[in-house]
Coordinates of C-alpha atoms and ligand atoms in Angstrom, one line a residue:
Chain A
X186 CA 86.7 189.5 139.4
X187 CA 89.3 189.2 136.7
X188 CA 88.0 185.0 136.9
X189 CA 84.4 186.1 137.0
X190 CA 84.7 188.7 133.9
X191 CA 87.5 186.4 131.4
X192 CA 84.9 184.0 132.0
X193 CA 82.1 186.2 130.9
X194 CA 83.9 186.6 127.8
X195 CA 84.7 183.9 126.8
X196 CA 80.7 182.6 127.5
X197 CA 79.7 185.3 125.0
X198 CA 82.3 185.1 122.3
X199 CA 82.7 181.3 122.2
X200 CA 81.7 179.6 119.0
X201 CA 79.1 176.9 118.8
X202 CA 81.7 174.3 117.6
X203 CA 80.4 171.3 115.4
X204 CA 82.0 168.0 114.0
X205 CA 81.8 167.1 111.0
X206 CA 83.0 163.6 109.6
X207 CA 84.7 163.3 106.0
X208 CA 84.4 159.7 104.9
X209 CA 84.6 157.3 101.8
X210 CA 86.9 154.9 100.7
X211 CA 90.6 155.4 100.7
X212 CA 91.6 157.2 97.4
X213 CA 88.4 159.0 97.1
X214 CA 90.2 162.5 97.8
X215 CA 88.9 162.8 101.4
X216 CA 92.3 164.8 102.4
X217 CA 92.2 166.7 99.1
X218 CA 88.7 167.7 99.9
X219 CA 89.6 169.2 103.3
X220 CA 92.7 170.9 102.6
X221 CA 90.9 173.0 99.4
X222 CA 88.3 173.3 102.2
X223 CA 90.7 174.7 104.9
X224 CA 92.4 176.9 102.2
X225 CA 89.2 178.2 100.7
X226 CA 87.7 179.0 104.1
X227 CA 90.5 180.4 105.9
X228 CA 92.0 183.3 104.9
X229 CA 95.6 183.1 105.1
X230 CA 95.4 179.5 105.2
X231 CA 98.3 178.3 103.0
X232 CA 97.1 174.8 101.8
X233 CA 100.0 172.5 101.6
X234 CA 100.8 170.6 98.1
X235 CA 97.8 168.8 97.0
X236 CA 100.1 166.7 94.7
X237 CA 101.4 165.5 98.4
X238 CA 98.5 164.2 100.0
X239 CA 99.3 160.9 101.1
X240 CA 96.8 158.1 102.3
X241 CA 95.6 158.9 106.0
X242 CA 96.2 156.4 108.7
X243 CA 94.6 157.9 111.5
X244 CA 93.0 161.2 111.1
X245 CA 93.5 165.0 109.7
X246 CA 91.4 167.4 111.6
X247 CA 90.7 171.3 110.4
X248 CA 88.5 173.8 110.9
X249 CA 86.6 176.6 109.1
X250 CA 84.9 179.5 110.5
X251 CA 81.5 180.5 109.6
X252 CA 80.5 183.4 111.2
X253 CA 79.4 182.3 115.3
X254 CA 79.7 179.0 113.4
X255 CA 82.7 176.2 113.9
X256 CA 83.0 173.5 111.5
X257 CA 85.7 170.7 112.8
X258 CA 86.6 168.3 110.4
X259 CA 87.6 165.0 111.2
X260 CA 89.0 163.1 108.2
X261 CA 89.3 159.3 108.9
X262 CA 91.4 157.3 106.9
X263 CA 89.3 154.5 104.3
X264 CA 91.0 151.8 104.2
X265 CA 89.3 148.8 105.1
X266 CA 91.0 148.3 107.9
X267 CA 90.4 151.8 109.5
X268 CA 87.1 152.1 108.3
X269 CA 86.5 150.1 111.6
X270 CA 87.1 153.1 113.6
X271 CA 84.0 155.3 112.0
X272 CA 82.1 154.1 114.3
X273 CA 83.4 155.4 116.7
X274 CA 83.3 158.8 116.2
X275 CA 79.3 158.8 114.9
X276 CA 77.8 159.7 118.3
X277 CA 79.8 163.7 118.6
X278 CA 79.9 164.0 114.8
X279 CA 77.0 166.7 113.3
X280 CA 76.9 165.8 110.1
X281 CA 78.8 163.4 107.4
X282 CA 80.4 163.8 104.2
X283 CA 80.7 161.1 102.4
X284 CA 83.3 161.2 99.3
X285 CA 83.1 158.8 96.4
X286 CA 85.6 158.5 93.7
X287 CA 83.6 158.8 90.6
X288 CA 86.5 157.9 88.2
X289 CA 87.1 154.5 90.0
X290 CA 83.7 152.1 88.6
X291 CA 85.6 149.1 89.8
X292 CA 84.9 149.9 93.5
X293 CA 81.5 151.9 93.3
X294 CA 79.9 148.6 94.9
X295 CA 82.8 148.2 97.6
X296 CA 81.8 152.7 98.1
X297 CA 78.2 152.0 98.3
X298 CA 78.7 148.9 100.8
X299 CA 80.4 151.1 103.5
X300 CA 78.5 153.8 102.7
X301 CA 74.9 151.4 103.5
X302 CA 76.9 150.2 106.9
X303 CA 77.1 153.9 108.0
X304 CA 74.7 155.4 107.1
X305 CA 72.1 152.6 108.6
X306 CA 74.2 153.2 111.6
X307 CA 71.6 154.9 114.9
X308 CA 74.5 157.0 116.5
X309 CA 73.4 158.8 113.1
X310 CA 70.1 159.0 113.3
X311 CA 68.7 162.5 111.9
X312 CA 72.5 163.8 111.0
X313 CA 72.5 165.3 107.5
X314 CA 74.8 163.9 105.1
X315 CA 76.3 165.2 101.7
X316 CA 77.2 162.7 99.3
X317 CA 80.1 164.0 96.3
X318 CA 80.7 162.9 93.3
X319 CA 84.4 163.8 93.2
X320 CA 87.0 163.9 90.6
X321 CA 84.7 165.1 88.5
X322 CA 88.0 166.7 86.6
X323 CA 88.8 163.2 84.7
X324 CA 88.1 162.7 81.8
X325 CA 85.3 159.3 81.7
X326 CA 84.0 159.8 85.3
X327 CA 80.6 158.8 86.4
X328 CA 78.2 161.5 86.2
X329 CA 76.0 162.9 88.9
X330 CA 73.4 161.1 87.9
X331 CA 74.7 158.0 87.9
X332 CA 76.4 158.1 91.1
X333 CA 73.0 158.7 92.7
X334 CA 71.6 156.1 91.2
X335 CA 74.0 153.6 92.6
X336 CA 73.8 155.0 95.7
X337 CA 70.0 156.3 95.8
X338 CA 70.0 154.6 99.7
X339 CA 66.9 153.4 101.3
X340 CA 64.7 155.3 101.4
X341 CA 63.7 155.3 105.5
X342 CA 67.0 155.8 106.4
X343 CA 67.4 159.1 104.5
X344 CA 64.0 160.2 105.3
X345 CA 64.1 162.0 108.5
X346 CA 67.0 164.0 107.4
X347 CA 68.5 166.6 105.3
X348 CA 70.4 164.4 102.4
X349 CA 71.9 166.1 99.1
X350 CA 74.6 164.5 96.8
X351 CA 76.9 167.0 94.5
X352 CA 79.1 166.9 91.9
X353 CA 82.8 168.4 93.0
X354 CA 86.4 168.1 91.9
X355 CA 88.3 168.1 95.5
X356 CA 91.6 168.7 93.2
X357 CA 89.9 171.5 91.2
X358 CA 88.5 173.2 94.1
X359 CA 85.0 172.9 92.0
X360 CA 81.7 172.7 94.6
X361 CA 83.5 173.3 97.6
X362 CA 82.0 176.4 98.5
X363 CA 78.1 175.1 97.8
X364 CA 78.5 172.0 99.7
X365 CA 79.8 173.3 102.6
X366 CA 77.3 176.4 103.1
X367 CA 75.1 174.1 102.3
X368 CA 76.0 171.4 105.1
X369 CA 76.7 174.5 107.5
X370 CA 73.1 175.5 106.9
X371 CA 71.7 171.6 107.2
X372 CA 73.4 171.6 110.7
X373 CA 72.1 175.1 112.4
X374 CA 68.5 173.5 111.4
X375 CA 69.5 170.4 113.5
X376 CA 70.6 172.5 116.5
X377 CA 67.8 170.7 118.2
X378 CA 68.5 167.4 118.1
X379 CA 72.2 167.8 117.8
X380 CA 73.0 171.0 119.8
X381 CA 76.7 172.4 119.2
X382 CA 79.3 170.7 121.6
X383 CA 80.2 173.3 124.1
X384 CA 83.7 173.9 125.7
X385 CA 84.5 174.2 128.7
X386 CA 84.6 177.6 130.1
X387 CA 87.6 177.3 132.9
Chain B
X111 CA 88.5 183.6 165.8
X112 CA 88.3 181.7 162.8
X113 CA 87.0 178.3 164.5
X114 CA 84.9 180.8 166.0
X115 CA 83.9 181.4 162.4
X116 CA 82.8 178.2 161.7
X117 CA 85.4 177.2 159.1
X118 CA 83.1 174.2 157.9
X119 CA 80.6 176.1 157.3
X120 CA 81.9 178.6 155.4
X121 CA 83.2 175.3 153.1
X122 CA 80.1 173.9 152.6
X123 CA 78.2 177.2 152.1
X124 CA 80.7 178.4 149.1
X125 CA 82.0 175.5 147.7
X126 CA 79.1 172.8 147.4
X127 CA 78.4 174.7 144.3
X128 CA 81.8 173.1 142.8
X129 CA 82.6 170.1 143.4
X130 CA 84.4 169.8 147.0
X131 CA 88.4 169.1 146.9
X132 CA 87.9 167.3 150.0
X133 CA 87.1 163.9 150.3
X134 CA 89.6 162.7 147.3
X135 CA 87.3 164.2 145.0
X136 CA 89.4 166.1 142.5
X137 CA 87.8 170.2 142.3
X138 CA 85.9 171.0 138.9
X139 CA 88.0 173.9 137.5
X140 CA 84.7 175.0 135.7
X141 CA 84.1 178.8 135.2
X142 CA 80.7 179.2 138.0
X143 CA 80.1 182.8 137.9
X144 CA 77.2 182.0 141.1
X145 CA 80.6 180.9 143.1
X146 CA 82.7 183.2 142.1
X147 CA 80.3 185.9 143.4
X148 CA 79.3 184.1 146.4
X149 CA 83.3 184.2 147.2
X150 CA 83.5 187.9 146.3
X151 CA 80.6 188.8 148.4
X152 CA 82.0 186.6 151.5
X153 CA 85.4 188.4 150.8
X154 CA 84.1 191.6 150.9
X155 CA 82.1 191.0 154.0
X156 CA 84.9 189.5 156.1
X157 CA 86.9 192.1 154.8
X158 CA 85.2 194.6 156.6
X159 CA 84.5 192.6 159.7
X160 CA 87.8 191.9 160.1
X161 CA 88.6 195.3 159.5
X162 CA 86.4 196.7 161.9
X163 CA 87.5 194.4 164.6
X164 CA 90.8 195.4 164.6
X165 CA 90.5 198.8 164.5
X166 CA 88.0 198.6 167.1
X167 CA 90.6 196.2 169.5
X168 CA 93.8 198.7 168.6
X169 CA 91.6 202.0 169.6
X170 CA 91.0 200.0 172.7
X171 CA 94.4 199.1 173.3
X172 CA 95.4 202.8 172.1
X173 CA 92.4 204.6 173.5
X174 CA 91.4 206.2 170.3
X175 CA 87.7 207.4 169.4
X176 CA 86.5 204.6 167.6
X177 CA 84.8 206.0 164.4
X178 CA 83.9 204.6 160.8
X179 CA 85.9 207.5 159.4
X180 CA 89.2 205.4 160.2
X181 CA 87.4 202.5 157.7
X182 CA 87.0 204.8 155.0
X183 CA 88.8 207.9 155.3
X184 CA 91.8 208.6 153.9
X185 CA 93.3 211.3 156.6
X186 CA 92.7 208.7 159.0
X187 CA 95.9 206.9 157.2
X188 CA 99.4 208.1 158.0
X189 CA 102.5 207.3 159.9
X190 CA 102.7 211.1 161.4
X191 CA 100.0 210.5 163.8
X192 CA 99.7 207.5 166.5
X193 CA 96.0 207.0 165.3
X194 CA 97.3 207.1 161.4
X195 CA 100.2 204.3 162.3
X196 CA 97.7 202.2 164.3
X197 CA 95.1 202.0 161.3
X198 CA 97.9 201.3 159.2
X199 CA 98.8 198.5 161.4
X200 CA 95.0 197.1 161.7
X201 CA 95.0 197.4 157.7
X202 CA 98.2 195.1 157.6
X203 CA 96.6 193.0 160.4
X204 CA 93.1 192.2 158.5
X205 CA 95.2 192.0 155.5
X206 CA 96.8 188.9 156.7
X207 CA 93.4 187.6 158.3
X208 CA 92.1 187.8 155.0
X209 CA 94.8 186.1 153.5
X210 CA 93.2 182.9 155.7
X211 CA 89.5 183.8 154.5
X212 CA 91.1 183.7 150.8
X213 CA 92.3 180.0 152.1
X214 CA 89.1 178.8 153.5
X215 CA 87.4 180.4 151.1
X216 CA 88.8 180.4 147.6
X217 CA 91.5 177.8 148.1
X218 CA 93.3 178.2 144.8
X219 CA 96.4 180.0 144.5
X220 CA 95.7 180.9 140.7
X221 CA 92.7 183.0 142.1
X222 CA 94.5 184.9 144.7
X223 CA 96.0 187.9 143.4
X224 CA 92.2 188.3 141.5
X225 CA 90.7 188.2 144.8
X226 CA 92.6 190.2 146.9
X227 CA 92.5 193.1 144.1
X228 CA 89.2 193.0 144.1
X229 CA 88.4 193.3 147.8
X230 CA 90.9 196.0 147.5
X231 CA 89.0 197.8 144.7
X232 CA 85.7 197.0 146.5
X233 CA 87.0 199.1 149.5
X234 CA 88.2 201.6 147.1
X235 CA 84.8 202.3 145.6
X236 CA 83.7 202.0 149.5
X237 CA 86.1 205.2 150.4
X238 CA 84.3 206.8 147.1
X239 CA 81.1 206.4 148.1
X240 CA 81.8 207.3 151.5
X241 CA 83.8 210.3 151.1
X242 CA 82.6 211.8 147.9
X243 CA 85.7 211.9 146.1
X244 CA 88.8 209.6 145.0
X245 CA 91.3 208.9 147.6
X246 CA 94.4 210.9 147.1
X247 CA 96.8 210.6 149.6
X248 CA 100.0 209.0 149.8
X249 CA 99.9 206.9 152.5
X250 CA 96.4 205.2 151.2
X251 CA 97.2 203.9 147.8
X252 CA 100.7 202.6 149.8
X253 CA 98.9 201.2 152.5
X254 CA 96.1 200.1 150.6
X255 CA 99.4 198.4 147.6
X256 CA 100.9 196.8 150.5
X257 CA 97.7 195.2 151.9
X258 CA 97.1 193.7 148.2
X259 CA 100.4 192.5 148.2
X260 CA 100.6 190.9 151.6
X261 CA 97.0 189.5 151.4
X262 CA 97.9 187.7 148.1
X263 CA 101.4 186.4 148.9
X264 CA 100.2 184.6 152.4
X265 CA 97.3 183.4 150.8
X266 CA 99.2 182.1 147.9
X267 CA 101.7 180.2 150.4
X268 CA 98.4 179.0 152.1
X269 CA 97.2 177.5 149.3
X270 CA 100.0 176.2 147.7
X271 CA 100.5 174.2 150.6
X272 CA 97.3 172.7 150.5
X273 CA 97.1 172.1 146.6
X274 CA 100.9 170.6 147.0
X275 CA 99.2 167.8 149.1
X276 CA 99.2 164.4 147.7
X277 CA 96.2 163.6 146.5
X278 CA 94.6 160.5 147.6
X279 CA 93.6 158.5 144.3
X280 CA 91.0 155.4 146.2
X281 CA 88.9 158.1 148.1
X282 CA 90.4 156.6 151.4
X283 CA 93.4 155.6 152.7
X284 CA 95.2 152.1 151.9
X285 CA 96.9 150.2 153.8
X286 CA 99.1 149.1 151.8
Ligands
LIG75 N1 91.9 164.1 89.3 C1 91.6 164.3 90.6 N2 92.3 163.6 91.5 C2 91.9 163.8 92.8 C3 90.8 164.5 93.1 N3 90.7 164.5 94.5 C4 91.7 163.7 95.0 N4 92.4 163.3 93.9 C5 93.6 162.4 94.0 O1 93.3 161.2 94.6 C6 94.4 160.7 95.4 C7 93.9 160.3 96.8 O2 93.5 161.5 97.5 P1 93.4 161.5 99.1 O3 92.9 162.8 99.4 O4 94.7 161.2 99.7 O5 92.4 160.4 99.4 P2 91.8 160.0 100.8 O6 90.4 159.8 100.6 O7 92.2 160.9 101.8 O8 92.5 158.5 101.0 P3 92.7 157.8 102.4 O9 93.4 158.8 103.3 O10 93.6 156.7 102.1 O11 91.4 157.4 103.0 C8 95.4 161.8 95.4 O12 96.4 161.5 94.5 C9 94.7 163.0 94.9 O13 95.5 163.9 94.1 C10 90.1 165.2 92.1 O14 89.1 165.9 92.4 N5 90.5 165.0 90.8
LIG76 MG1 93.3 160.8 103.5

């Protein structure tokens, strides 16, 4: 009984739990942008030193709580070399965010390459994606605007699903809050074709 | 009694729902509330067959008046009587026959203190809606303690030594 009832409880009270992938080049502020997320989110979250991120090999996970809602993170490292392993996360994830550094012109192209290999990719067909702008902080960044315009992507691809770009400083804390409401939102509407992963009850 | 019982049966009836430990397969630990009832309802049922057979074979031996009372009744329980110490003895007696049921039937030893308390508290509510009122007596909250406690430590050492076998990794033996 005490099985039969633990289980009960936890088949009520369990989260639907979704993944959500944080990519971009390395240096973008991937890491910056999850822990101001995790420390924004989480009440009593202490977020470490921001000054002390240091460049990801491998990945930093988190999570946020949104009401019955779980967002994982999984931040990948970008270097070139890791940006092999995307991939292979594409077919659990629920939704993407794809940082660009908008201070750094010099590797916009190299940004928009990668970001055309993923998002062309079919493990993530129909899986929203929010594009930011960050560092918007510096002085002599591309604007919004701009950004979009490099990266205004093809028009099929983006078509059959939800697609918004915003303007955030990761460092700042600036359009953390929007974005990720909004994403959280983006994925409830895809329930259907990307239902929540569900834990196993033991 | 228990080969009688049809020991394959019970197996296939209760535990084709999971995935069967048998065979090299490894047992899904998956929370299956349609098993886990299945097993409580089986429980409960043997519980009282059991029950009712040995009371029925010590009132023979002891020429009592067999009567349901002595299932559910709590003056029926007591060591200051001959019929009171012989239910007592057929309570300790089914509590070690359901110790084997547990085995057959639940086969974990995680799950066997959660089982036997709650045939136990199945009986309970039995003797409540038999008799009208909460048992009270001495002698059946320690019989009933001690049949709890016996019920789950056999059928823990029962299990355990099943779950401590090796497991077989190909499915079949090799000969190596
Ligand atoms: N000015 C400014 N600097 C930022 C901002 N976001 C991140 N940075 C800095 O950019 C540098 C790289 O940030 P990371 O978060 O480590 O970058 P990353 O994308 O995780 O890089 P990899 O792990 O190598 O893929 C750090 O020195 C950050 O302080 C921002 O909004 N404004
Ligand atoms: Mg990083």
């Amino acid at each position: 009984m005490y099985t039969l009832l633990s289980g009960l409880w936890k088949y009520l009270f369990q989260k639907d739990e979704f993944f959500v992938l944080i990519l971009g080049l390395d240096n973008a502020g991937k890491t910056t942008y999850l822990e101001q997320t995790k420390t924004k989110f989480n009440k009593g979250y202490k977020g470490m030193n921001l000054g002390k991120v240091t460049t990801t090999v491998g990945l930093n996970i988190g999570k946020i709580d949104l009401g019955k809602t779980r967002l994982n993170f999984w931040d990948l490292g970008g270097q070139e070399e890791l940006q092999s392993l995307w991939d292979k996360y594409y077919a659990e994830s629920h939704a993407i965010i794809y940082v660009v550094d908008s201070s750094d012109r010099e590797r916009i192209e190299e940004s928009k390459a990668a970001f055309d290999k993923m998002v062309v990719n079919s493990s993530l067909h129909g899986v929203p994606l929010l594009l930011l702008a960050n560092k918007q902080d510096l002085q002599g960044c591309m604007s919004l605007g701009s950004v979009k315009d490099v990266f205004n992507p093809i028009p099929q691809v983006v078509g059959d699903r939800d697609c918004s770009t915003e303007a955030v400083s990761a460092l700042r804390g600036d359009g953390v809050y929007e974005g990720i409401n909004w994403l959280a939102e983006c994925i409830k509407r895809n329930v259907v074709s990307r239902p929540p992963t569900q834990k196993e009850i033991t | 009694m228990l080969k009688l019982f049809g020991r394959e049966w019970i197996r296939k009836g209760i535990r084709t729902a999971a995935s069967t430990a048998m065979g090299g397969q490894f047992r899904s630990n998956l929370w299956d509330p349609v098993l886990i009832v299945a097993q409580i309802i089986v429980l409960q049922s043997s519980f009282y067959l059991c029950l009712g057979l040995w009371i029925f074979f010590l009132d023979v031996i002891g020429r009592f008046d067999v009567s349901l009372d002595q299932m559910f009744t709590q003056s029926d329980l007591g060591l200051y009587e001959d019929s009171g110490r012989t239910n007592i003895i057929a309570y300790a007696l089914n509590s070690l026959t359901c110790a084997f049921i547990l085995w057959f039937v639940v086969g974990r030893t995680r799950q066997c203190l959660d089982f036997a308390a709650t045939v136990h508290i199945g009986h309970f509510i039995g003797c409540i809606i038999f008799t009208g009122h909460v048992p009270q007596t001495f002698w059946w909250w320690m019989t009933n303690i001690i049949c709890v406690a016996l019920m789950t430590v056999l059928g823990e050492y029962l299990c355990m030594r099943s779950e401590m076998k090796a497991i077989p990794l190909m499915g079949q033996r090799v000969d190596l």
